[in-house]
mmCIF file of C-alpha atoms in Angstrom:
data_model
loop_
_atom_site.group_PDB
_atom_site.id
_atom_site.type_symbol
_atom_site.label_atom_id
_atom_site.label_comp_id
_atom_site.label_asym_id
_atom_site.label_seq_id
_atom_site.Cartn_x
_atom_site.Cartn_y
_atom_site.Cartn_z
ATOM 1 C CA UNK A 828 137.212 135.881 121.269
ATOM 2 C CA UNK A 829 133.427 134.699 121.089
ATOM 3 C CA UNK A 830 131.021 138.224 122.331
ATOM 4 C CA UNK A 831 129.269 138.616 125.691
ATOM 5 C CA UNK A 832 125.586 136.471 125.014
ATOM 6 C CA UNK A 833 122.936 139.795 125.197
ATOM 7 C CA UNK A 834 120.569 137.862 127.286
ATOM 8 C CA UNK A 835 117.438 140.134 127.062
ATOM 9 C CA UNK A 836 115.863 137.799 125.057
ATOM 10 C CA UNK A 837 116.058 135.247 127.336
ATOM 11 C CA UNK A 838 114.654 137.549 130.644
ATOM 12 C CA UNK A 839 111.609 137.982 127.910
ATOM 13 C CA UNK A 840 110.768 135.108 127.805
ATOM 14 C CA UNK A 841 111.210 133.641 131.396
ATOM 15 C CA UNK A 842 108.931 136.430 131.751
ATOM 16 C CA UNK A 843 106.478 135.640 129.060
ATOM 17 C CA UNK A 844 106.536 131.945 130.642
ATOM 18 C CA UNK A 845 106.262 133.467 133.940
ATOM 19 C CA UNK A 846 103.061 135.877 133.994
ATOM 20 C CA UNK A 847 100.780 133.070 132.584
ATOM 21 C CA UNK A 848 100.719 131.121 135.395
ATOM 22 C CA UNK A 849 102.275 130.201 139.108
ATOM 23 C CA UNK A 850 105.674 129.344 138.212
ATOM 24 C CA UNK A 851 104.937 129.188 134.050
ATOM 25 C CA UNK A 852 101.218 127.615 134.559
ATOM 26 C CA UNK A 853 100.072 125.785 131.815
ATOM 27 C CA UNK A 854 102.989 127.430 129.487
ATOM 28 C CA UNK A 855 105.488 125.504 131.879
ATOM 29 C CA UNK A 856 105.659 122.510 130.097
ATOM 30 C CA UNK A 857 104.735 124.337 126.938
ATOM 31 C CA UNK A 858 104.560 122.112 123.920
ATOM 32 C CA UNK A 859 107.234 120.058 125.792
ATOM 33 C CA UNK A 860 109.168 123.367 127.010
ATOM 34 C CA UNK A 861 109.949 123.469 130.642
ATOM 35 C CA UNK A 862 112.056 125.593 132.763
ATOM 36 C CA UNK A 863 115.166 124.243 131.461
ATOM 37 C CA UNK A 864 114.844 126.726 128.531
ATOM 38 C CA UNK A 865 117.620 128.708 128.615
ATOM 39 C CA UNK A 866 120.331 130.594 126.495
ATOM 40 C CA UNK A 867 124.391 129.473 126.424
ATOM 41 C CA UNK A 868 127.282 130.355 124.943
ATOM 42 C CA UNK A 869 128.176 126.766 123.492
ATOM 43 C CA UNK A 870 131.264 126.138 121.426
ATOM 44 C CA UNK A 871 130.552 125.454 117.957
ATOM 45 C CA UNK A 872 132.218 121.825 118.474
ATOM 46 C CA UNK A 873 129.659 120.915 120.485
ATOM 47 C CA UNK A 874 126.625 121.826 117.530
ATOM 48 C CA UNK A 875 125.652 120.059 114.652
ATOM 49 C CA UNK A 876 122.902 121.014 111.447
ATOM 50 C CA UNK A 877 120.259 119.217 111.652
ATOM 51 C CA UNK A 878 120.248 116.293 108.678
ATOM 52 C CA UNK A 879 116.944 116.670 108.517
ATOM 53 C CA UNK A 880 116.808 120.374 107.604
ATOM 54 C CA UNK A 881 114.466 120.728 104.738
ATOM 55 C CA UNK A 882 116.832 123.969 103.332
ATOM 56 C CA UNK A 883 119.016 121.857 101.461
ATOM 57 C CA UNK A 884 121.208 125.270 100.741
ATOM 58 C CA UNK A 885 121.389 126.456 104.107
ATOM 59 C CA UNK A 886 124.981 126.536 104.187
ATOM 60 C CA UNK A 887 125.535 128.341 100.534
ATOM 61 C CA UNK A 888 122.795 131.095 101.395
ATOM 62 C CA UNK A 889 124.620 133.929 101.104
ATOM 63 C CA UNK A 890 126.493 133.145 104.028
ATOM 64 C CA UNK A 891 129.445 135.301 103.318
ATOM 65 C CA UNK A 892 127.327 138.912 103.442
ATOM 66 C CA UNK A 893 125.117 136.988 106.975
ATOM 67 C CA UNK A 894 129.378 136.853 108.425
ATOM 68 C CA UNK A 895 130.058 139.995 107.295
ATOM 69 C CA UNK A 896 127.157 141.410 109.113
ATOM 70 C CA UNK A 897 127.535 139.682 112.290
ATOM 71 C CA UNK A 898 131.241 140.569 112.239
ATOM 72 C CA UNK A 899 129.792 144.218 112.056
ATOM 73 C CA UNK A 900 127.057 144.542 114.502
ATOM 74 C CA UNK A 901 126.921 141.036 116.410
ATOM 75 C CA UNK A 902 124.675 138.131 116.637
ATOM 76 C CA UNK A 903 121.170 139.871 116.828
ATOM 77 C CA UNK A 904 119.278 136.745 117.530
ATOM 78 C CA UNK A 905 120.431 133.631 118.788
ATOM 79 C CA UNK A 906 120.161 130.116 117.055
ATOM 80 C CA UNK A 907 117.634 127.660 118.677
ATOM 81 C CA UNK A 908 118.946 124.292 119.118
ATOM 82 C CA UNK A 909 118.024 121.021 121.460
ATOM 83 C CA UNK A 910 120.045 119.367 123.494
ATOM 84 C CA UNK A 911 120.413 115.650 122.055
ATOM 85 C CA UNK A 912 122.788 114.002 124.266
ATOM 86 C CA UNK A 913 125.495 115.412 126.484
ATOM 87 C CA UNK A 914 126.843 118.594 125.208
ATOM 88 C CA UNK A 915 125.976 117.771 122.259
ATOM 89 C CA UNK A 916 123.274 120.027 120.224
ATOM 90 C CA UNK A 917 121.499 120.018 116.935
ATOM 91 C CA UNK A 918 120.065 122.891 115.463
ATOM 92 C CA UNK A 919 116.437 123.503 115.354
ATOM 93 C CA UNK A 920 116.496 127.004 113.815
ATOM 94 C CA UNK A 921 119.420 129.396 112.480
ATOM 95 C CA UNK A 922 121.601 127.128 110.154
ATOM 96 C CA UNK A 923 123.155 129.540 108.298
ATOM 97 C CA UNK A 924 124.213 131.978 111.379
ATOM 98 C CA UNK A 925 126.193 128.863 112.888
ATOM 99 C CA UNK A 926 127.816 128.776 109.384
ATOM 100 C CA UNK A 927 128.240 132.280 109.264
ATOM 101 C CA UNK A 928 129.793 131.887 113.039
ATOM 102 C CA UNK A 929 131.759 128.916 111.582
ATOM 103 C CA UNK A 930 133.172 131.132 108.617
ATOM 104 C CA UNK A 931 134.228 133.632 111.162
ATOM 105 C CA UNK A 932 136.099 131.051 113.089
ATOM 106 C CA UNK A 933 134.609 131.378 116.714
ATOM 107 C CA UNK A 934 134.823 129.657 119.287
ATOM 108 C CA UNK A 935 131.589 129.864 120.666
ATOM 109 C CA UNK A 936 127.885 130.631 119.660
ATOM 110 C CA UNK A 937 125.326 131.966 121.713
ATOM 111 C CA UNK A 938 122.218 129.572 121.637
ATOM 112 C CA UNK A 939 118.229 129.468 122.996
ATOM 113 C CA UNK A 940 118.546 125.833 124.509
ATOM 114 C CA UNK A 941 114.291 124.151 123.684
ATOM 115 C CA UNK A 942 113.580 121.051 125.608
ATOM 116 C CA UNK A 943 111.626 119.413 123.235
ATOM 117 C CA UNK A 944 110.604 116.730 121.077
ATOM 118 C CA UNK A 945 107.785 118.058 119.364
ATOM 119 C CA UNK A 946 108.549 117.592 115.648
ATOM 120 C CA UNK A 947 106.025 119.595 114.467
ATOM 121 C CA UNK A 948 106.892 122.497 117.001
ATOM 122 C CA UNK A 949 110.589 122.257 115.846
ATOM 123 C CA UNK A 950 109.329 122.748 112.667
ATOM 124 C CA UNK A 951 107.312 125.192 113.255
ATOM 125 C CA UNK A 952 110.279 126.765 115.147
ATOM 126 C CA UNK A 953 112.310 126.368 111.992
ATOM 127 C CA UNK A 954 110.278 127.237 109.690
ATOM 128 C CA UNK A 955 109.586 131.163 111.500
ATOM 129 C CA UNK A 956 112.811 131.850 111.487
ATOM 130 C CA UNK A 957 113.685 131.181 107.587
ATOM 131 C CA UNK A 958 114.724 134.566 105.823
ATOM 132 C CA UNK A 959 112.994 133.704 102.770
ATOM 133 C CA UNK A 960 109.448 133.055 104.336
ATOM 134 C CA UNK A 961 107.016 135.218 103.077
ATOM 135 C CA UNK A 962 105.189 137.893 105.910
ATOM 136 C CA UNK A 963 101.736 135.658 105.150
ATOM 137 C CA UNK A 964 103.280 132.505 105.675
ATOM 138 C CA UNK A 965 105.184 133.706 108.490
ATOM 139 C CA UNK A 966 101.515 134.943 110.229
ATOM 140 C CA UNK A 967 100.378 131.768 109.520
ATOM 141 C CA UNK A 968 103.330 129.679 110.944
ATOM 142 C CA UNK A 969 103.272 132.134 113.797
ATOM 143 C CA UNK A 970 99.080 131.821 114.804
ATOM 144 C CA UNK A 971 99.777 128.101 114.603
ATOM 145 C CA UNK A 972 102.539 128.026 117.311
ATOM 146 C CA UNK A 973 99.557 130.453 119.234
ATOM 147 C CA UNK A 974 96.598 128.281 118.382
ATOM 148 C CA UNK A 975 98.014 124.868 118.257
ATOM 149 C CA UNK A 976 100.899 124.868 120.607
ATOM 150 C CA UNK A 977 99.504 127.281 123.260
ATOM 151 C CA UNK A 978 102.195 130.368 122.807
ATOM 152 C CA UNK A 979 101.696 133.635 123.718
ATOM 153 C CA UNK A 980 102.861 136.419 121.722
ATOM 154 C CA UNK A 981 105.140 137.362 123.764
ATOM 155 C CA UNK A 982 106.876 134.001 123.460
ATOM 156 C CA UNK A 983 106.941 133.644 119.419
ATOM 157 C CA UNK A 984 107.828 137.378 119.518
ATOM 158 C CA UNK A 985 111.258 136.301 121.436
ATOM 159 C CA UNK A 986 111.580 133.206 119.137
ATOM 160 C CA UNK A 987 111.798 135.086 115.850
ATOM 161 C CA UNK A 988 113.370 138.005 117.578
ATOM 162 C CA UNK A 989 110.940 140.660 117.514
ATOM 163 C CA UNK A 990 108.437 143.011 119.677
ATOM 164 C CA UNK A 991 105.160 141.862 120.918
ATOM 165 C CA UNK A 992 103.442 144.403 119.019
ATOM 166 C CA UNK A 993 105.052 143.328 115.722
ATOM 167 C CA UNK A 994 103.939 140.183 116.280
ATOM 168 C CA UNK A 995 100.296 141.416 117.219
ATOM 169 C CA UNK A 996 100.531 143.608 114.011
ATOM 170 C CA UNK A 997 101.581 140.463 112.000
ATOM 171 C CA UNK A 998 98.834 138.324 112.892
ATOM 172 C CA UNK A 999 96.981 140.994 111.822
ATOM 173 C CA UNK A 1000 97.680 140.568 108.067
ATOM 174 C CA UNK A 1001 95.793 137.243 108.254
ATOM 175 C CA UNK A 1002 92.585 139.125 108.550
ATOM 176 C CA UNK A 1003 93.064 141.097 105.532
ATOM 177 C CA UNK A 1004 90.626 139.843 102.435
ATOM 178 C CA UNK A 1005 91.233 136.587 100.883
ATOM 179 C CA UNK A 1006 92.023 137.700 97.634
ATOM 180 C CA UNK A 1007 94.880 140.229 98.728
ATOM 181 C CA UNK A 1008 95.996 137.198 100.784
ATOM 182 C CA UNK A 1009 96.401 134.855 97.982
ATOM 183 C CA UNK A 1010 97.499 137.413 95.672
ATOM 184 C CA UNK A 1011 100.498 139.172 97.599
ATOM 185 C CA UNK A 1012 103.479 136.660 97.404
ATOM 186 C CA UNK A 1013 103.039 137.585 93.943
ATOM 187 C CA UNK A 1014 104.094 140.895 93.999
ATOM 188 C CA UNK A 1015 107.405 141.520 95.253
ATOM 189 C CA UNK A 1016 107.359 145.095 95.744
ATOM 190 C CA UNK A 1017 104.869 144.344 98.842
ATOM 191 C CA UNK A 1018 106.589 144.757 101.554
ATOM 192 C CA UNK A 1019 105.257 143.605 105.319
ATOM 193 C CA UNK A 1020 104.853 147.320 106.239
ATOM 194 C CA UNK A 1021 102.613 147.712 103.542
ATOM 195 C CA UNK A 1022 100.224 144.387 104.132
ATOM 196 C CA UNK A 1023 100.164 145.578 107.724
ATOM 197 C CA UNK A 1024 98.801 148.784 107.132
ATOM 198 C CA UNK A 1025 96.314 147.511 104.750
ATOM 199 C CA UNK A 1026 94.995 144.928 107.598
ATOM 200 C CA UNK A 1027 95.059 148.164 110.036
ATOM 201 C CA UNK A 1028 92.468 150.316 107.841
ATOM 202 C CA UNK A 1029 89.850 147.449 108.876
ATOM 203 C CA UNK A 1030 87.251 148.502 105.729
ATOM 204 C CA UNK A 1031 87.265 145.690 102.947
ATOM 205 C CA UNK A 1032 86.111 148.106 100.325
ATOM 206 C CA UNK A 1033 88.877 150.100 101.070
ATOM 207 C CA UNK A 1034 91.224 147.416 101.510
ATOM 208 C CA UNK A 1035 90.520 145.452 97.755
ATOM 209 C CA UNK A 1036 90.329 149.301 96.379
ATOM 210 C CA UNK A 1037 93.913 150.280 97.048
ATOM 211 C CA UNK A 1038 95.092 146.300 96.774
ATOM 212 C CA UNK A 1039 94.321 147.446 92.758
ATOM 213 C CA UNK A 1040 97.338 149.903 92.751
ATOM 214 C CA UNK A 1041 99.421 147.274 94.651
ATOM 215 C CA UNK A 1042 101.212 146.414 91.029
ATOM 216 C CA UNK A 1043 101.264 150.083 89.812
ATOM 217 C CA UNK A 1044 103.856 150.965 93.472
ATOM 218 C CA UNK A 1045 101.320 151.677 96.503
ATOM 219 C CA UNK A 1046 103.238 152.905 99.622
ATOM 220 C CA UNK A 1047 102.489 152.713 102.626
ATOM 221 C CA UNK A 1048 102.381 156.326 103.097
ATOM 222 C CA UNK A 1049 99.491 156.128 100.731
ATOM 223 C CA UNK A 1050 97.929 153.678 102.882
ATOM 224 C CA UNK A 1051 98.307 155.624 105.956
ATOM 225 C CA UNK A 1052 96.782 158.566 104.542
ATOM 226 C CA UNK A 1053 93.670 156.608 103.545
ATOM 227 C CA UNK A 1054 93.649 155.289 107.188
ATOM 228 C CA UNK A 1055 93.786 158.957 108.259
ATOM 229 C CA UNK A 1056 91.066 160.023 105.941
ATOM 230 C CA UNK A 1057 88.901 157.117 107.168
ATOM 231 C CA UNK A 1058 89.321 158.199 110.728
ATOM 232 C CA UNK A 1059 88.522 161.660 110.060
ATOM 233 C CA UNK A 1060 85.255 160.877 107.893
ATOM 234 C CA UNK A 1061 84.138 158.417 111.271
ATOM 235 C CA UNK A 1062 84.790 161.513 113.340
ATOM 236 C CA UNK A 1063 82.732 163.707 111.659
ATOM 237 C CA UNK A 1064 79.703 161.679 111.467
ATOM 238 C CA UNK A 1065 77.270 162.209 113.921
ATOM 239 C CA UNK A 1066 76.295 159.606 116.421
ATOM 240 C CA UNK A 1067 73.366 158.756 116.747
ATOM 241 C CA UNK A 1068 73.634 157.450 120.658
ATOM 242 C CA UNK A 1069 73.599 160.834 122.195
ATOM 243 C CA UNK A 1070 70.787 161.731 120.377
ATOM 244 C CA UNK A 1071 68.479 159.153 121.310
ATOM 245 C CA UNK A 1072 70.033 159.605 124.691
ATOM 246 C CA UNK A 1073 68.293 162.909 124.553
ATOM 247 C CA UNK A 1074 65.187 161.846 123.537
ATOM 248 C CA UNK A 1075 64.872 159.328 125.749
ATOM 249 C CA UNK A 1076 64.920 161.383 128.755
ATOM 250 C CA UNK A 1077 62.054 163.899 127.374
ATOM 251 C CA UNK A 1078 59.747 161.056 126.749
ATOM 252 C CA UNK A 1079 58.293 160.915 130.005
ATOM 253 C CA UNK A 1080 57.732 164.681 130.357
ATOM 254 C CA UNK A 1081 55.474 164.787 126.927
ATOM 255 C CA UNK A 1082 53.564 161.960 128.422
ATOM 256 C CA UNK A 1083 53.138 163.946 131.595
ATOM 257 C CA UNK A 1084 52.454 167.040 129.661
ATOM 258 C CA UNK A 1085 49.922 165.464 127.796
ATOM 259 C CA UNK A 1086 48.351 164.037 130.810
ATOM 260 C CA UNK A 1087 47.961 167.514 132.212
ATOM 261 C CA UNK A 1088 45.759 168.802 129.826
ATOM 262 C CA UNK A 1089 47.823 172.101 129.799
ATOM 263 C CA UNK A 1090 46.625 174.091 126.255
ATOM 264 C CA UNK A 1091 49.697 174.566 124.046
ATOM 265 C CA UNK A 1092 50.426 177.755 122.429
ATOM 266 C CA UNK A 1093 50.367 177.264 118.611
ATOM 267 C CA UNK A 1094 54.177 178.352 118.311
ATOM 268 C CA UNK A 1095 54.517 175.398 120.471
ATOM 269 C CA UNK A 1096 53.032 173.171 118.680
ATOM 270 C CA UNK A 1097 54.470 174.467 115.276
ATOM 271 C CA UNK A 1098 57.769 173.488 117.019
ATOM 272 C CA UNK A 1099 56.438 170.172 117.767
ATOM 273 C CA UNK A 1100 55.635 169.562 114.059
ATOM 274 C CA UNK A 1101 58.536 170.676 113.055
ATOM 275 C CA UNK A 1102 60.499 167.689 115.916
ATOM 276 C CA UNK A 1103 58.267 165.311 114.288
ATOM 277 C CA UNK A 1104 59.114 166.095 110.588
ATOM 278 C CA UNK A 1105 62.795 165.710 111.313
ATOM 279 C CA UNK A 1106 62.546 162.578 113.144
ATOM 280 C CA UNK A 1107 60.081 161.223 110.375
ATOM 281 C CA UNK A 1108 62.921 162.192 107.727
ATOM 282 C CA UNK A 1109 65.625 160.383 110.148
ATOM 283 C CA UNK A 1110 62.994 157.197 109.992
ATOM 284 C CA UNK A 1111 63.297 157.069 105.989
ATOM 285 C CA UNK A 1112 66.863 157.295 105.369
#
């Protein structure tokens, strides 16, 4: 017996189409997405790979242990798919859990129905969802469908099944230094959590520093205590706003006190002195 379709990821994003506009706005018809998008149960009869899928292993990838899982827990995230002629679907992301369904012999998958015929946006589509794409190229893929197709983060969050703030955190990671960006599918041990802390400590310095010990087993905890130590080191450096704030408000009172011709004592004017000595020494740092 096919499972009840959790639909929460399908209220997110009529909602995510929903708040950008009067009845979707300009995300409406959304890199050719309208208000048809919606999420089914369709029977596996009815869905087909598509021949074009560039994954050439897609139904071999460890397909067994994806069953086995879904079996356990449920389908976590539905399959995408368009509709290409009556009832009849083709897949535009999630290959291997309608072969994983298939191997478990239901009836039915549940599916995020994209009225589309953007090629590049399927692609794009297809290619966030892979389980083998790297958290960098995934960023990338993901500020495309932002930049180029006019998502919001809300919306590619629901496509690759995710929050909005992971999302927000993962674009992140493409504003971390271009040689820890080039360098990182490289080292396996690197994991996503890791890259987005690094982007989160926002000092380059820092950032290429640790990036050294990437190969020698940085954690994130390490990371996270040099983001803490950063934030510390800011709060105990003294602004100078407030100061100058100060200042500021006194400097019409000298001038008036000056004005007045009013004699000042000399421990007043040793006090003086010593005002303009420290703000000379400020001046020469």
């Amino acid at each position: 017996m096919a499972r009840k379709l959790d639909t929460s990821n399908a209220g997110l994003f009529r909602r995510a189409i929903s708040r950008t506009g009067s009845g979707g706005g300009s995300n409406a018809a959304l890199f050719g997405l309208s208000g048809k998008m919606r999420h089914r149960e369709i029977p596996l009869d009815q869905v087909e790979p598509n021949p074009d899928q560039p994954r050439r292993n897609a139904r071999g990838a460890d397909i067994a242990a994806l069953a086995a899982s879904i079996g356990e827990r449920g389908l976590l995230q539905p399959i995408n798919v368009r509709e290409v002629a009556p009832d009849r679907f083709q897949i535009v992301a999630g290959e291997r859990r309608y072969w994983a369904f298939r191997q478990l012999e239901r009836e039915t998958i549940p599916a995020l129905v994209i009225d589309t015929d953007d090629v590049q946006a399927l692609a794009l589509i297809e290619n966030a969802q892979r389980v083998d794409l790297h958290p960098i190229d995934l960023a990338t893929t993901l500020a495309r469908l932002i930049g180029d197709k006019g998502l919001t983060q809300d919306q590619t969050a629901v496509l690759i099944g995710k929050s909005q703030e992971y999302v927000a955190r993962l674009l992140g990671i493409l504003r971390l230094p271009a040689r820890i960006l080039e360098e990182a599918p490289d080292q396996p041990a690197v994991t996503v959590s890791l890259l987005m802390e690094l982007a989160e400590l926002g000092d380059e310095a820092a950032q290429l520093t640790l990036w050294k010990r990437a190969g020698d087993g940085l954690t994130v905890k390490e990371v996270r205590n040099a983001k803490q130590e950063r934030k510390e080191s800011r709060a105990a450096t003294p602004s100078v706003t407030p100061v100058l704030r100060a200042l500021r408000s006194n400097v019409g009172k000298i001038h008036s006190l000056r004005a007045s011709g009013h004699p000042l004592a000399e421990d007043q004017r040793q006090e003086l002195r010593d005002l303009r000595d420290a703000i000379d020494a400020l001046l020469q740092n």
